[in-house]
XYZ file of C-alpha atoms in Angstrom:
254
model
C 228.566 143.069 87.765
C 227.049 143.496 84.343
C 223.624 145.014 84.164
C 220.741 142.552 83.647
C 219.505 142.258 80.129
C 215.813 143.129 79.813
C 213.532 140.305 78.675
C 213.008 140.108 75.028
C 209.377 140.772 74.123
C 207.660 137.704 72.610
C 207.547 137.550 68.909
C 204.396 138.054 66.928
C 204.171 134.304 66.410
C 204.516 133.653 70.131
C 201.732 136.126 70.977
C 199.449 134.482 68.411
C 200.188 131.088 69.962
C 199.179 132.413 73.420
C 195.881 133.769 72.037
C 195.223 130.499 70.232
C 195.773 128.492 73.432
C 193.475 130.797 75.331
C 190.761 130.355 72.723
C 191.189 126.584 72.891
C 190.882 126.603 76.710
C 187.754 128.784 76.364
C 186.203 126.476 73.783
C 186.979 123.403 75.958
C 185.303 125.126 78.964
C 182.261 126.033 76.875
C 181.991 122.465 75.577
C 182.186 121.064 79.128
C 179.578 123.521 80.415
C 177.356 122.777 77.393
C 177.663 119.034 77.935
C 176.888 119.503 81.646
C 173.752 121.546 80.849
C 172.579 119.015 78.267
C 173.142 116.124 80.674
C 171.254 118.035 83.380
C 168.297 118.659 80.992
C 168.254 115.008 79.984
C 168.257 113.859 83.658
C 165.467 116.274 84.578
C 163.328 115.390 81.514
C 163.914 111.645 82.090
C 162.941 112.032 85.746
C 159.750 113.877 84.812
C 158.825 111.288 82.201
C 159.615 108.469 84.647
C 157.570 110.051 87.402
C 154.649 110.621 85.052
C 154.775 106.969 83.936
C 155.015 105.837 87.552
C 151.923 107.872 88.558
C 150.035 106.845 85.435
C 150.624 103.105 86.194
C 149.140 103.675 89.640
C 145.774 104.202 87.907
C 143.944 100.981 87.112
C 142.941 100.833 83.425
C 139.963 98.825 82.158
C 138.865 98.058 78.633
C 135.331 99.385 78.057
C 133.324 98.377 75.036
C 131.015 100.579 72.974
C 133.098 103.741 73.526
C 132.975 106.172 70.566
C 135.952 107.751 68.806
C 136.633 111.423 69.510
C 135.028 113.387 66.590
C 137.001 115.975 64.512
C 135.419 118.741 66.631
C 137.312 117.413 69.647
C 134.124 117.359 71.740
C 134.267 114.594 74.344
C 131.734 113.061 76.762
C 133.241 111.306 79.801
C 131.111 109.150 82.086
C 132.096 109.670 85.718
C 130.934 106.914 88.022
C 130.989 106.553 91.787
C 130.962 102.788 92.592
C 129.534 101.447 95.844
C 131.639 98.265 95.729
C 132.874 97.541 99.246
C 134.816 94.438 98.211
C 136.979 96.549 95.924
C 138.204 98.682 98.820
C 141.777 98.166 100.034
C 140.790 99.446 103.457
C 137.583 98.069 104.871
C 135.612 100.569 106.979
C 132.638 99.633 109.179
C 131.175 103.068 108.391
C 130.544 101.925 104.866
C 129.549 98.322 105.594
C 131.991 95.424 105.239
C 132.410 93.077 102.353
C 132.940 90.265 104.861
C 129.511 91.024 106.338
C 127.806 90.464 102.996
C 127.763 94.074 101.669
C 128.794 92.962 98.226
C 126.529 95.044 95.913
C 128.110 96.918 93.040
C 126.040 99.920 92.024
C 126.815 103.257 90.389
C 125.746 105.496 93.213
C 126.778 108.509 91.125
C 126.556 108.732 87.332
C 127.599 111.984 85.682
C 128.440 112.881 82.137
C 131.238 115.471 81.695
C 130.903 117.320 78.383
C 134.093 119.032 77.169
C 134.152 121.450 74.240
C 137.725 122.537 73.294
C 136.496 125.133 70.809
C 134.575 127.107 73.397
C 136.773 126.083 76.277
C 133.769 125.010 78.327
C 132.870 122.044 80.532
C 129.403 121.056 81.666
C 128.030 118.168 83.708
C 124.807 116.229 83.405
C 123.983 114.090 86.458
C 121.774 111.069 85.983
C 119.657 110.140 89.030
C 120.733 106.773 90.353
C 117.086 105.596 90.708
C 116.125 106.483 87.124
C 114.259 103.495 85.720
C 115.507 102.454 82.215
C 114.516 99.527 79.990
C 118.043 98.131 79.539
C 119.852 98.527 82.857
C 120.626 94.789 82.968
C 121.110 94.115 79.286
C 117.582 93.732 77.994
C 115.991 93.817 81.465
C 114.485 97.019 82.962
C 115.895 98.304 86.253
C 117.260 101.400 87.942
C 120.276 102.690 86.036
C 122.530 102.276 89.047
C 122.040 98.512 88.731
C 123.820 98.438 85.332
C 127.327 98.634 86.801
C 126.935 95.207 88.450
C 127.058 93.787 84.879
C 130.144 95.823 84.039
C 130.962 99.303 82.638
C 130.063 98.143 79.135
C 126.404 97.631 80.101
C 126.208 101.037 81.764
C 127.800 102.808 78.817
C 125.487 101.011 76.380
C 122.418 101.960 78.438
C 123.425 105.640 78.532
C 124.070 105.829 74.809
C 120.875 103.984 73.874
C 118.559 105.781 76.309
C 119.936 109.316 76.097
C 121.540 109.344 72.661
C 124.758 110.765 74.059
C 128.002 109.351 72.551
C 130.582 108.425 75.218
C 134.322 108.628 74.556
C 135.796 107.849 77.971
C 134.892 106.196 81.281
C 136.243 107.051 84.782
C 135.269 105.159 87.907
C 135.991 106.034 91.521
C 135.167 104.006 94.601
C 135.023 105.153 98.217
C 138.802 104.903 98.665
C 139.894 106.622 95.457
C 137.334 109.424 95.953
C 138.734 110.194 99.434
C 142.300 110.044 98.106
C 141.547 112.576 95.365
C 140.000 115.011 97.853
C 142.899 114.564 100.292
C 145.409 115.040 97.519
C 143.806 118.429 96.819
C 144.210 119.421 100.463
C 140.462 119.110 101.001
C 137.663 121.064 99.433
C 135.650 124.009 100.721
C 131.890 123.830 100.639
C 129.270 126.279 101.932
C 126.342 124.950 103.971
C 123.395 127.360 104.521
C 122.244 125.383 107.596
C 123.290 122.389 109.743
C 122.846 119.017 108.005
C 122.807 115.465 109.144
C 122.631 112.015 107.509
C 122.967 109.039 109.844
C 123.524 106.596 106.981
C 126.354 108.448 105.186
C 128.058 109.816 108.369
C 127.367 113.430 107.287
C 127.335 115.760 110.299
C 127.555 119.510 109.637
C 126.780 121.101 113.023
C 127.086 124.752 112.006
C 126.184 126.791 108.919
C 128.932 128.383 106.915
C 131.953 127.414 104.801
C 133.644 124.191 105.846
C 136.927 122.604 104.706
C 136.037 118.966 104.052
C 138.563 116.135 104.085
C 138.103 113.016 101.985
C 135.847 111.188 104.444
C 133.618 114.216 105.018
C 133.325 114.973 101.294
C 132.376 111.357 100.700
C 129.611 111.687 103.349
C 128.244 114.620 101.345
C 128.131 112.772 97.980
C 126.547 109.726 99.611
C 123.875 111.591 101.537
C 120.399 110.509 100.380
C 118.646 110.507 103.790
C 119.281 114.152 104.651
C 117.985 115.943 107.726
C 118.401 119.679 108.124
C 118.007 122.336 110.741
C 116.312 125.502 109.430
C 116.188 128.708 111.526
C 112.717 127.786 112.687
C 113.944 124.619 114.395
C 115.589 125.291 117.768
C 116.414 121.834 119.015
C 119.810 120.294 118.630
C 118.341 116.810 118.643
C 119.180 115.759 115.073
C 116.635 112.981 115.046
C 113.930 115.649 115.376
C 115.132 117.695 112.377
C 112.976 117.675 109.226
C 113.756 115.141 106.503
C 114.526 116.202 102.932
C 111.873 114.386 100.816
C 113.747 114.633 97.496
C 116.567 112.221 98.368
C 118.796 111.721 95.368
C 117.527 114.743 93.471
C 118.585 117.007 96.291
C 121.954 115.318 96.415
C 122.454 116.093 92.725
């Protein structure tokens, strides 16, 4: 039988065609991978934006009059208010008093001004005592400043700006529910207590000195405590009703 003829090597044109096809396949692969990466980035970015919008819409927004524009310096003053409104609570709790039982007052139990300075990167807080008597708490009527919120945030903002000369750019209000939710979302907060404390009206009950991890309900009991009793080392009894009373009330709470 005749010997087999060896294969003829591809011509120069054929080898060039093979390289061209390889390059085309590589380009197509790169295009597909690039398109997949871009699509993935778009999906992730869209999901992040959508989640942010979803969370943002869970926050109730209110229009507040008399707010000032942010100055060129970027310095901002934000009024932080803790409202006592029981009727605004989604979950009624007998520990706070029930709206259905006539506990319908709306006061600003906590009024703080958060001062932000972007140039120095600092934040500071001024707390206004709830029982501070001002001439315009109810419009033109004198009253304690915590009474202003019953007429709406606008009245409280106006009273602060007129009485203290502090321009206010933003307003944030928490009630009992939203305060607890914020603390719980943070996993609780740690607070050091130098001695046992008790407040029958706010449900505060710190039985031992030291650092405690507070959940939302316990932290709320701290910020609401205005009838504080404490157990100094000189007091040996565990009968909380016999513990000394703190005479400074809201000033000590601040």
